[in-house]
CSV table of C-alpha atoms and ligand atoms in Angstrom, one decimal:
chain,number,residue,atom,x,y,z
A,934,UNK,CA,0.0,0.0,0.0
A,935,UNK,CA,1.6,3.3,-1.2
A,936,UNK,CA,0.7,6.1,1.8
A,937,UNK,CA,-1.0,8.6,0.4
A,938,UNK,CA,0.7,12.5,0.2
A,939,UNK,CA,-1.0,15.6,1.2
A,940,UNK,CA,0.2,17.5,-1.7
A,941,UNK,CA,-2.9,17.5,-4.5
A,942,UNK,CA,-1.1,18.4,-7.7
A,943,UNK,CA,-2.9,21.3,-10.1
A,944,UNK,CA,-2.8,20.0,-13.8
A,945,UNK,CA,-3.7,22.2,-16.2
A,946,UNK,CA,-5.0,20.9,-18.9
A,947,UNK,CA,-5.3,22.6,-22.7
A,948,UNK,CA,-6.6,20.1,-25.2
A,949,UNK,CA,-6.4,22.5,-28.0
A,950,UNK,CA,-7.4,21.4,-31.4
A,951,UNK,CA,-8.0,18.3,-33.6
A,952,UNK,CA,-7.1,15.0,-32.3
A,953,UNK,CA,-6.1,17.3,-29.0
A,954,UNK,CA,-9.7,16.5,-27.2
A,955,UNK,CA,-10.0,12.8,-27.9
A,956,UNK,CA,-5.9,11.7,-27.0
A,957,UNK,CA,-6.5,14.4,-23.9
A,958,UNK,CA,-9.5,12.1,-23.1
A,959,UNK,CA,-7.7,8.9,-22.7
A,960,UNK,CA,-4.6,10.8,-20.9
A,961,UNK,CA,-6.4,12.0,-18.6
A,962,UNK,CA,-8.6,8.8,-17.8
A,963,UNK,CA,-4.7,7.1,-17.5
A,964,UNK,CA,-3.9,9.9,-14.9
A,965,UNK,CA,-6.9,9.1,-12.8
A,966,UNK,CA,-6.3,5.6,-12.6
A,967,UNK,CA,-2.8,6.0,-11.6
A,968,UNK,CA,-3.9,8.7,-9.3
A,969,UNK,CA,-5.9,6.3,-7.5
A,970,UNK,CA,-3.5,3.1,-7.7
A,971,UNK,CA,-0.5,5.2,-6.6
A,972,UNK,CA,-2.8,7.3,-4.2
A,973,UNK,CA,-1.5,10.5,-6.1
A,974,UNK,CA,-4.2,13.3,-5.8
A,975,UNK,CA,-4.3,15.8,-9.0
A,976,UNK,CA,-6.6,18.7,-9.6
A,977,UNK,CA,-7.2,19.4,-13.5
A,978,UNK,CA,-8.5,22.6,-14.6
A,979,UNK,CA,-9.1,22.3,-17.8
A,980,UNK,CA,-8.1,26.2,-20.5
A,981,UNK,CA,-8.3,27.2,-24.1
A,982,UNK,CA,-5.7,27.3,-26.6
A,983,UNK,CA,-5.1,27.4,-30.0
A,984,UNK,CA,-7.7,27.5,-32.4
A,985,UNK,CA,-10.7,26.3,-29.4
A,986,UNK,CA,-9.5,29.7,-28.0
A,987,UNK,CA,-9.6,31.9,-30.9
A,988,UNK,CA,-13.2,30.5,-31.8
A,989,UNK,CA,-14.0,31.7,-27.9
A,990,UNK,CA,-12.7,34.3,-27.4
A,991,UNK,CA,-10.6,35.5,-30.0
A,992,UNK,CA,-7.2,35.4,-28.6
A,993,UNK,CA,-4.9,32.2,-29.1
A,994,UNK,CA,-3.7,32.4,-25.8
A,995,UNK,CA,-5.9,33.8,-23.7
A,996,UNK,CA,-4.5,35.9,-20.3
A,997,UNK,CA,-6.7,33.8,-18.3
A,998,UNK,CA,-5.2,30.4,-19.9
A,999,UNK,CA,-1.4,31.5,-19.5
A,1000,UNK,CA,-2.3,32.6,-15.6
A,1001,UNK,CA,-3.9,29.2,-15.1
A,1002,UNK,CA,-0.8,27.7,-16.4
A,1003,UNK,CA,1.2,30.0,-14.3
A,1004,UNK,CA,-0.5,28.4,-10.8
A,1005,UNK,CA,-0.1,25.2,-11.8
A,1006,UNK,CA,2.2,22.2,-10.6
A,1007,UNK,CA,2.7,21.3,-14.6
A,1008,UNK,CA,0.5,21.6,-17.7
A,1009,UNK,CA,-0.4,19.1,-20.1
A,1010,UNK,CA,-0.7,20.3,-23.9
A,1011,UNK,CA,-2.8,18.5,-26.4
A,1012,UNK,CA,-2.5,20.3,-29.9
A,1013,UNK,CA,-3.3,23.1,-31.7
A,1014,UNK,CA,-4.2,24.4,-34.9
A,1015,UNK,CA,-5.8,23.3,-38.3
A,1016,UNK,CA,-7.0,24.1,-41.8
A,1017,UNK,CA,-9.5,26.7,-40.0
A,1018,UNK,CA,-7.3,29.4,-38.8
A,1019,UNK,CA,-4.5,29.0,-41.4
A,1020,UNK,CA,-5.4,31.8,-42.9
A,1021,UNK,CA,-6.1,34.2,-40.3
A,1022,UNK,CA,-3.1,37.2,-39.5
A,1023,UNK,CA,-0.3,35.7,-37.9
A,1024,UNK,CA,-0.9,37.1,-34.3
A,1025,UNK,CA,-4.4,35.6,-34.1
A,1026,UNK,CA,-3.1,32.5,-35.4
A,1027,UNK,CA,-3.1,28.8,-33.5
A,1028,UNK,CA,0.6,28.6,-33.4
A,1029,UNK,CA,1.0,32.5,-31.7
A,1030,UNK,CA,-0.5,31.1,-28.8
A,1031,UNK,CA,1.6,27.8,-28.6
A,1032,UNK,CA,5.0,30.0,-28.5
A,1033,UNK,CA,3.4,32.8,-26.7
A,1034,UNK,CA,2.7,29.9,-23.6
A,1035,UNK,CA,6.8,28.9,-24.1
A,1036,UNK,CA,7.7,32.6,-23.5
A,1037,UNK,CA,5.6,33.2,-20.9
A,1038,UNK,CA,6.3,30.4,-18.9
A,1039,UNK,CA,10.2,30.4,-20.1
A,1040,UNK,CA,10.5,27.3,-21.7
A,1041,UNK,CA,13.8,27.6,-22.9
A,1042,UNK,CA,14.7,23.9,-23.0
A,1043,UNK,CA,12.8,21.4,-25.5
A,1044,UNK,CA,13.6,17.6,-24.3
A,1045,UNK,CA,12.5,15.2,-27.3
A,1046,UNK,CA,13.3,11.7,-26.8
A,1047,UNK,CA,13.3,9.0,-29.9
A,1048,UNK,CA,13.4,6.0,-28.2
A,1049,UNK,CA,12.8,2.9,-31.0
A,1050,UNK,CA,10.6,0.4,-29.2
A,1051,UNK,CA,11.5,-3.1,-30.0
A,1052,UNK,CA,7.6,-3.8,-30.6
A,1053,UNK,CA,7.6,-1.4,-33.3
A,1054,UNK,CA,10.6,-2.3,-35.3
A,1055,UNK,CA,8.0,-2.7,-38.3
A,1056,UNK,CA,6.9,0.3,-38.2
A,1057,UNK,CA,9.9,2.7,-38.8
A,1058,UNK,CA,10.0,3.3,-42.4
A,1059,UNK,CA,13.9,2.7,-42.4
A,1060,UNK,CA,15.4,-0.9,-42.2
A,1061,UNK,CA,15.1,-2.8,-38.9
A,1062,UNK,CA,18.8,-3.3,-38.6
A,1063,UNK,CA,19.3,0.6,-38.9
A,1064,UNK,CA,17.1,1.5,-36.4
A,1065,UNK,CA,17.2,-0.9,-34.0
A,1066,UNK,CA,18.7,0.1,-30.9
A,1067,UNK,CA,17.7,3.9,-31.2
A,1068,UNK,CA,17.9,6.2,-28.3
A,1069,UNK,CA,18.4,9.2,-28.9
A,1070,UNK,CA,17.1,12.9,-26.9
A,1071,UNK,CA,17.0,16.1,-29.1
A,1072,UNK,CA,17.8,18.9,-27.1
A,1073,UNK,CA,16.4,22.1,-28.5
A,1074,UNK,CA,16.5,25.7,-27.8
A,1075,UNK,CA,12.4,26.8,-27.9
A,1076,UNK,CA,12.8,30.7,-27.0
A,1077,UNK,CA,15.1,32.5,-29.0
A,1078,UNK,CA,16.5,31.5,-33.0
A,1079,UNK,CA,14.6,33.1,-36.1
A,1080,UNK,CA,11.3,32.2,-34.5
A,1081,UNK,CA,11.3,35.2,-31.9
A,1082,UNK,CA,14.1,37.5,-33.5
A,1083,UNK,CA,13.8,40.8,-34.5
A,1084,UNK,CA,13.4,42.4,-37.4
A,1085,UNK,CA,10.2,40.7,-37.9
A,1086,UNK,CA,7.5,41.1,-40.8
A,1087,UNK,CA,6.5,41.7,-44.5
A,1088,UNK,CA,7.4,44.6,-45.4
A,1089,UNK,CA,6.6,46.8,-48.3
A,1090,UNK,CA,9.3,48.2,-50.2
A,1091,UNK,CA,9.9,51.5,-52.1
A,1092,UNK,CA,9.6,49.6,-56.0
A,1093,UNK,CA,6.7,47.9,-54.8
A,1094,UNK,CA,8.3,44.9,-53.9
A,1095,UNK,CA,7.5,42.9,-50.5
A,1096,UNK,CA,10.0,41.9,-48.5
A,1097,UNK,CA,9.8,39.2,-45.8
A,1098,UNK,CA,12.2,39.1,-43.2
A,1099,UNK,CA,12.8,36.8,-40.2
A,1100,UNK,CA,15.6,36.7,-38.1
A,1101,UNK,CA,18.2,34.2,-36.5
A,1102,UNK,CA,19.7,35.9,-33.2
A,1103,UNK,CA,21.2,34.2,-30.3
A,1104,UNK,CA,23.1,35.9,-27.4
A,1105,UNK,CA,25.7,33.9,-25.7
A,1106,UNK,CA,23.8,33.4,-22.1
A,1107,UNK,CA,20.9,32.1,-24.6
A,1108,UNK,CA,23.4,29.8,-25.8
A,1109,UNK,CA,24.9,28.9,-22.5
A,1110,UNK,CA,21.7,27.5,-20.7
A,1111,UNK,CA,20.2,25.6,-23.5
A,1112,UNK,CA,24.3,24.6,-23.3
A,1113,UNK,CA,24.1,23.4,-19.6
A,1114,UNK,CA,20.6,21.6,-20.2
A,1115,UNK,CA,22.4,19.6,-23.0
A,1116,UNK,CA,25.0,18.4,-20.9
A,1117,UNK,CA,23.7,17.8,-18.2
A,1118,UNK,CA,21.1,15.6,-20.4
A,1119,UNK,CA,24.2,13.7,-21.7
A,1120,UNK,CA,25.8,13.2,-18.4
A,1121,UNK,CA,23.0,10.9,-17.1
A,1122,UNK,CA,22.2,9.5,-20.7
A,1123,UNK,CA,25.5,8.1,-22.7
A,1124,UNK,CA,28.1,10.4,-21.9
A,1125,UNK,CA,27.9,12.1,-25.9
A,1126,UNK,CA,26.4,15.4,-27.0
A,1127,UNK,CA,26.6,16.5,-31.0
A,1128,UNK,CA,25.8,20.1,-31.1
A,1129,UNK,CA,24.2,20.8,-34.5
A,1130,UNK,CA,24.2,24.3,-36.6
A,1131,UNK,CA,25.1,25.7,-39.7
A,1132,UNK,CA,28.1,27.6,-38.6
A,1133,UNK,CA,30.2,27.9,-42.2
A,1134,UNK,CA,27.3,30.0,-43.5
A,1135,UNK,CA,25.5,31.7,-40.3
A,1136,UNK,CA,27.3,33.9,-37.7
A,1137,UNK,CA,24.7,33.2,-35.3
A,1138,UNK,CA,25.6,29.6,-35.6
A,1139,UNK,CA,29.7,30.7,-35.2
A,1140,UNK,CA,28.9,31.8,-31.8
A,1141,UNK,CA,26.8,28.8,-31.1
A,1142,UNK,CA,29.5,26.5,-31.6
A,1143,UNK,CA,32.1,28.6,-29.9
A,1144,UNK,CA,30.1,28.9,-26.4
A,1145,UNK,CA,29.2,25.1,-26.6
A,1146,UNK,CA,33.1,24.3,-27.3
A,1147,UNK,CA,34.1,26.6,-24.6
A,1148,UNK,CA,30.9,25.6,-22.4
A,1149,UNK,CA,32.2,21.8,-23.2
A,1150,UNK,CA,35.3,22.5,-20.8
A,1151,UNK,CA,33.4,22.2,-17.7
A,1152,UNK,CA,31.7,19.3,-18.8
A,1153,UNK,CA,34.9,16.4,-19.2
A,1154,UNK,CA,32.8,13.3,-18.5
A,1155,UNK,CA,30.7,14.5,-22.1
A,1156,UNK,CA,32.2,13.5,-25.3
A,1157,UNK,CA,31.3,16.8,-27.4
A,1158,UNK,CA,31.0,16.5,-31.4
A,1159,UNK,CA,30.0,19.2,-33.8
A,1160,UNK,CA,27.6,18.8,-37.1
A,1161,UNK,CA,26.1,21.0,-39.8
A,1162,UNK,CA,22.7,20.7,-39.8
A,1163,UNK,CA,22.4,19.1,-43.6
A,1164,UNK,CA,24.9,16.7,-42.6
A,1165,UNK,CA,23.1,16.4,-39.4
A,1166,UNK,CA,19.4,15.4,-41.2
A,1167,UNK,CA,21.4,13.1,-42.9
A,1168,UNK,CA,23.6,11.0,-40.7
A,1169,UNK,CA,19.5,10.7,-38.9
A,1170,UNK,CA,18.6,8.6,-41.7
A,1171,UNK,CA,21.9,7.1,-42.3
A,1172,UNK,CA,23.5,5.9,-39.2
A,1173,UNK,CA,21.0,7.0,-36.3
A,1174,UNK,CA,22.6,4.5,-33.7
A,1175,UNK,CA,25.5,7.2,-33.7
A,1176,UNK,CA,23.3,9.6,-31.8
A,1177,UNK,CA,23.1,9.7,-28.0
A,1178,UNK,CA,22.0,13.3,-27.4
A,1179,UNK,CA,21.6,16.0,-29.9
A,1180,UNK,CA,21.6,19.7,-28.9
A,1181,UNK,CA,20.7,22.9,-31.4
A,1182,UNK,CA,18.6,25.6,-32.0
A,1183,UNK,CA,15.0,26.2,-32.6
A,1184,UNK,CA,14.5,25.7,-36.0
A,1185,UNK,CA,17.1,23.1,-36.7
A,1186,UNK,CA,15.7,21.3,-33.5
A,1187,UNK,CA,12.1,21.6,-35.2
A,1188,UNK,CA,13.3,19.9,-38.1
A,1189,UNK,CA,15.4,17.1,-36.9
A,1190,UNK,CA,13.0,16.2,-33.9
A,1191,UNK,CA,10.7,15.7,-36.3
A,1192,UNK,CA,13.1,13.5,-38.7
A,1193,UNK,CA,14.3,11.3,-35.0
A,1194,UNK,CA,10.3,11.0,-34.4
A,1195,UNK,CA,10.0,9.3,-37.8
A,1196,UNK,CA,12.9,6.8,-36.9
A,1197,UNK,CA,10.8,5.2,-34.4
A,1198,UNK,CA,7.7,4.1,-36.7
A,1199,UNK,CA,5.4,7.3,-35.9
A,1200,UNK,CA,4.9,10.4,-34.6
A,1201,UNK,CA,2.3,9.3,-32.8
A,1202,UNK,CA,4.3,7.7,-29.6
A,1203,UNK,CA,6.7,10.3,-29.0
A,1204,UNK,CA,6.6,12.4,-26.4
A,1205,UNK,CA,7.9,15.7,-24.9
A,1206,UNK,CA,8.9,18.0,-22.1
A,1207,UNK,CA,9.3,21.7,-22.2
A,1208,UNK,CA,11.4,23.4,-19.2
A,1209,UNK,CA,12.6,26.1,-17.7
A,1210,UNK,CA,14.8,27.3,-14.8
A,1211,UNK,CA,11.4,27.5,-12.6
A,1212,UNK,CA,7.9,27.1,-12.4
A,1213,UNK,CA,5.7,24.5,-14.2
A,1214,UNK,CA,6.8,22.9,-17.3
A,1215,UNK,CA,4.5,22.0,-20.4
A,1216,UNK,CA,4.3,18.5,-21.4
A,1217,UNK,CA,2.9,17.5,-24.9
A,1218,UNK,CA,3.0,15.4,-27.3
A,1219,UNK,CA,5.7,16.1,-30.6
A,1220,UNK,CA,2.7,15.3,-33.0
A,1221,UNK,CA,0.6,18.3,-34.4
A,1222,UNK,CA,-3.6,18.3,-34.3
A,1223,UNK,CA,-3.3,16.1,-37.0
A,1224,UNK,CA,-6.6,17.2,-38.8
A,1225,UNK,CA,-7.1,15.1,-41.2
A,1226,UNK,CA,-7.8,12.3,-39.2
A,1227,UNK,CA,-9.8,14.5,-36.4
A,1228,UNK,CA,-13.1,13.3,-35.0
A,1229,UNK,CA,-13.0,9.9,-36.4
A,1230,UNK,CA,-11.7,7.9,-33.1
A,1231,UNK,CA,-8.3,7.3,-35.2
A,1232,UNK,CA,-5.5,8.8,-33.7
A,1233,UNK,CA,-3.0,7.6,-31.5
A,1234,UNK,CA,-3.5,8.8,-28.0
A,1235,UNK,CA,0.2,6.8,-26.7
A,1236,UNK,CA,2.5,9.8,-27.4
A,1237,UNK,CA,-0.2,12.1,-25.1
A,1238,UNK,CA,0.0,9.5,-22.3
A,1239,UNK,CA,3.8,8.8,-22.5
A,1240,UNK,CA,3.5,13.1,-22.2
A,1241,UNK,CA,1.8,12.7,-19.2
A,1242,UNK,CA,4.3,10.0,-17.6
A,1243,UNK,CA,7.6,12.6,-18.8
A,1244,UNK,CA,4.8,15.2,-16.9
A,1245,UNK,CA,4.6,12.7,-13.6
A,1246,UNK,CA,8.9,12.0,-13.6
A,1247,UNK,CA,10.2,15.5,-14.4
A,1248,UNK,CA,7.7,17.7,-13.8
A,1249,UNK,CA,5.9,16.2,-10.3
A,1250,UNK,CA,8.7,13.8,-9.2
A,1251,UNK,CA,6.8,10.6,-9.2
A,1252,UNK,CA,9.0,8.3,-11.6
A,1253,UNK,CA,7.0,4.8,-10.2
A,1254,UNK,CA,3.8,6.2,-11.6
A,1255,UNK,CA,5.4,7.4,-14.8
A,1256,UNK,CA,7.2,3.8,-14.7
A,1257,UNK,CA,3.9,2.4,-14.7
A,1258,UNK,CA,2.8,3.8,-17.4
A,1259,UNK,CA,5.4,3.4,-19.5
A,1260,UNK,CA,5.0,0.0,-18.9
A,1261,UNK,CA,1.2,-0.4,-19.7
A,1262,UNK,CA,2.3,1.2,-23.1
A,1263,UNK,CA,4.7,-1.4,-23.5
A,1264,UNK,CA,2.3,-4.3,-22.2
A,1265,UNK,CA,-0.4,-3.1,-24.8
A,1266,UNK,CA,2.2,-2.9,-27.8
A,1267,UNK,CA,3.3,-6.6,-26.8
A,1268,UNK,CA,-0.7,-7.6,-26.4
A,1269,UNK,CA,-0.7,-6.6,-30.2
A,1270,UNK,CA,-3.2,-4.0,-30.0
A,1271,UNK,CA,-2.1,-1.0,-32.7
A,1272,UNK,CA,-3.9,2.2,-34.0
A,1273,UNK,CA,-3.5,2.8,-38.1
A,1274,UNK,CA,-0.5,4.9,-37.9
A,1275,UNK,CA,1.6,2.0,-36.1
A,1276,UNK,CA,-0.2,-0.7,-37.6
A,1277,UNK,CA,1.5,-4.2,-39.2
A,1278,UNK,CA,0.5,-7.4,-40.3
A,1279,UNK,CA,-0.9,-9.6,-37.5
A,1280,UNK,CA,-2.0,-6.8,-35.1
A,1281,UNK,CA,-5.3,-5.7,-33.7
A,1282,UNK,CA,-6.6,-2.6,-35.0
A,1283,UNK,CA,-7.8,-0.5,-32.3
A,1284,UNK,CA,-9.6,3.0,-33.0
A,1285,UNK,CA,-8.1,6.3,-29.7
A,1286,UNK,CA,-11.2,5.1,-27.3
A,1287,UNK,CA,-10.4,0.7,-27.5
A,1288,UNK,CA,-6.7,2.1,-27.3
A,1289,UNK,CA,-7.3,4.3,-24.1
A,1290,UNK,CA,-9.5,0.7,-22.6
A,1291,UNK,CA,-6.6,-1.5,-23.1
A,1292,UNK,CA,-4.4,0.5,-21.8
A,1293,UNK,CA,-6.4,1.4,-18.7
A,1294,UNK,CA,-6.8,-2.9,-18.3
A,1295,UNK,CA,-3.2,-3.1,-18.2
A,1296,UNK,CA,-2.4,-0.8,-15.5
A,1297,UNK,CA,-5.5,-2.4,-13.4
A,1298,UNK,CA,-3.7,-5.6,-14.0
A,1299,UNK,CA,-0.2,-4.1,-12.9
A,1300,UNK,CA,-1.8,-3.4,-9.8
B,1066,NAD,P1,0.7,16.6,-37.7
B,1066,NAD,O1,1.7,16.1,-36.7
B,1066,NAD,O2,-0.6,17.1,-37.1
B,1066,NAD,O3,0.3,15.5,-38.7
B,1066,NAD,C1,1.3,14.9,-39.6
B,1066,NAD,C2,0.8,13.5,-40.0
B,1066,NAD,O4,0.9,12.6,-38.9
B,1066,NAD,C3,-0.7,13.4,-40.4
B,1066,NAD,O5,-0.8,12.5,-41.4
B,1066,NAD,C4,-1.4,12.9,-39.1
B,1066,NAD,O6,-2.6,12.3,-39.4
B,1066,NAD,C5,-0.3,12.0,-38.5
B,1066,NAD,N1,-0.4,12.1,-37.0
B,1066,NAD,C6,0.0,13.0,-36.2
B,1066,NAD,N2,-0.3,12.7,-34.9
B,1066,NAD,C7,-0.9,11.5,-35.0
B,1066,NAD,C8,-1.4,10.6,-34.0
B,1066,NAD,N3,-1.4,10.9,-32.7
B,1066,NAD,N4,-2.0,9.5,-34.4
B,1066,NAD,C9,-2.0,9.1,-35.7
B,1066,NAD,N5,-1.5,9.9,-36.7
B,1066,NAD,C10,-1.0,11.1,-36.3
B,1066,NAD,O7,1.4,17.8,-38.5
B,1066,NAD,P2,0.9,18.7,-39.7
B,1066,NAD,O8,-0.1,17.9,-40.6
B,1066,NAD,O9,2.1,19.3,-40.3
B,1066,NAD,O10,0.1,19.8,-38.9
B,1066,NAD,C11,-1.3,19.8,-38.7
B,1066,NAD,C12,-1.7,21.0,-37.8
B,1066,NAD,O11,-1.0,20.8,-36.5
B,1066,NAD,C13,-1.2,22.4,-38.3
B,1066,NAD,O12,-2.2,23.3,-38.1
B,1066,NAD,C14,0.0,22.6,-37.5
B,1066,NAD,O13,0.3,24.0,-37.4
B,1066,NAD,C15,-0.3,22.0,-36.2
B,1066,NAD,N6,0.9,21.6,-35.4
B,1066,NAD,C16,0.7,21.8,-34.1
B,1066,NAD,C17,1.8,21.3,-33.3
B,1066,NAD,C18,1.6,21.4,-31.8
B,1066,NAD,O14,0.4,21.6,-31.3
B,1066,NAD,N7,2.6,21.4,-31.0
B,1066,NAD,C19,2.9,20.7,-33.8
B,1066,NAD,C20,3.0,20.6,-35.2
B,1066,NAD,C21,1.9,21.0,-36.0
């Protein structure tokens, strides 16, 4: 019998968009269960984001959601966006109000694990023998790069022309903490970091690789390499078993999370942690709202719930529970049972819902 704590943790929840509402639905269910095996108590409040928030109320991110966030112990993210807002001017679209919640609650530090399960070998799209093995955390920066730098905009010009411009900026204490996170990362993981950037074209990324090699000094026990980013999205495909931990920038780390994610069979299991230096980290899934598969019962709700474990070990400090879960995922995957996006010849195909049952019977038999 685990003795129950006084502490009641406040989850805030943001379904967002999409898929967001149905794989929210079975995360949360998971929680509850756990909550009552492990005699964890949790308070969700549930807030508007994304394009739910802009239908609402207009905003993307509304003051009220980021405060709710802000008293929280941890939030858990869904998705956002779809064809419906894709249109709309940029500071009233879906994806405002994602990075708007990153600055305000300073989520400097993006932790994507790939892990390649051994159940789901036949998914990857790559050959078994290449990605067998994979374990790999991306690393990236989530506040600064071209995404938030200034100059900003499209701009008319004096011929007529229109200029767009977007900027890549990165000062070196930016550098320096994304830097620490990284190694840090690699210390408890396999001992090797690969910083990745483009530094024989882009200053920015000259000064990124200098405070990383200088930062690398105080870090012995890491083995510290260097890649340009093309080579980088390359050697992911090629030789992934190479990789330990990957650290770069915001865009880059966009990119290549999103190539790793693909390494292990689908988007759909992969989950993700966004921190700070304080106060309540995000926890989300690496997928988008996936709207073209929306409403129909077919998405895969495993990389939400693996969210919520990676919320429950980093963000709440309550690794059995997250273990647990991470087990029921496993148990499921070796029961057979497989939404369409992991499916292969042999398995069950369940629908979100049937996934979100099984799962739920496995960690009532864990008990
Ligand atoms: P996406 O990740 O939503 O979908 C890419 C493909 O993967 C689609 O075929 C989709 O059906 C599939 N997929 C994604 N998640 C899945 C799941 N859980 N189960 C089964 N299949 C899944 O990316 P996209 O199509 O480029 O973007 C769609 C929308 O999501 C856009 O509006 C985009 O801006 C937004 N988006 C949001 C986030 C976020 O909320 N963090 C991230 C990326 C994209």
């Amino acid at each position: 019998m685990i003795a129950p704590t006084n502490k009641t943790y406040r989850i805030t929840l943001l379904p967002g968009d999409g898929i967001g509402p149905e794989i929210m639905a079975v995360a949360v269910a998971v929680l509850k269960q756990i909550g009552e095996q492990q005699a964890i108590a949790f308070e969700f409040n549930e807030a508007l984001i994304g394009g739910a928030a802009i239908d609402a109320t207009g905003s993307p991110l509304p003051d009220e959601t980021l405060e709710t966030c802000r008293q929280s112990d941890a939030v858990l993210l869904a998705s956002i966006g779809g064809y419906k807002w894709d249109n709309l001017p940029r500071a009233q679209r879906p994806e405002t109000g994602l990075l708007g919640l990153r600055s305000g609650l300073g989520l400097f530090a993006n932790l994507r694990p790939a892990t390649i399960l051994p159940q789901l070998l036949a998914a990857s799209s790559l050959k078994p023998e290449v990605v067998e093995g994979v374990d790999i955390m991306v690393v990236r920066e989530l506040t600064g790069g071209i995404y938030f730098g200034s100059p900003k905009g499209i701009f008319e010009m004096e011929n007529g022309e229109q200029r767009g411009v977007s900027t890549m900026v990165y000062t070196s204490s930016e550098i320096d903490r994304i830097g620490k996170v990284a190694f840090e990362t690699a210390q408890k993981r396999g001992g090797r970091l690969c910083s990745v950037d483009k530094a024989n074209v882009l200053e920015v990324s000259q000064l990124w690789r200098d405070r990383i090699t200088t930062l690398s000094q105080s870090y012995s026990d890491v083995e510290l390499s260097h890649l340009y980013v093309d080579n980088a999205a390359m050697q992911l495909v090629r030789a992934p078993k190479q990789f330990d931990t990957i650290v770069t920038g915001n865009l880059f780390g966009d990119i290549l999370s999103d190539a790793a994610a693909m390494l292990t069979g689908s988007i759909g299991m992969l989950p993700s942690a966004s921190l700070g230096e304080s106060g309540p980290g995000v926890y989300e899934p690496v997928h988008g709202s996936a709207p073209d598969i929306a409403g129909q019962d077919k998405a895969n709700p495993l990389a939400q719930v693996l969210s919520a474990a990676m919320m429950l070990r980093y963000g709440l400090g309550q690794p059995a529970a997250a273990e647990k879960i991470e087990q029921a995922v496993l148990a499921v995957l070796d029961q057979g049972y497989r939404t369409g996006d992991i499916m292969s010849e042999g398995m069950t195909p369940v629908g979100c819902k049937e996934m979100g049952e099984v799962l739920r019977k496995a960690i009532a038999a864990s008990e």
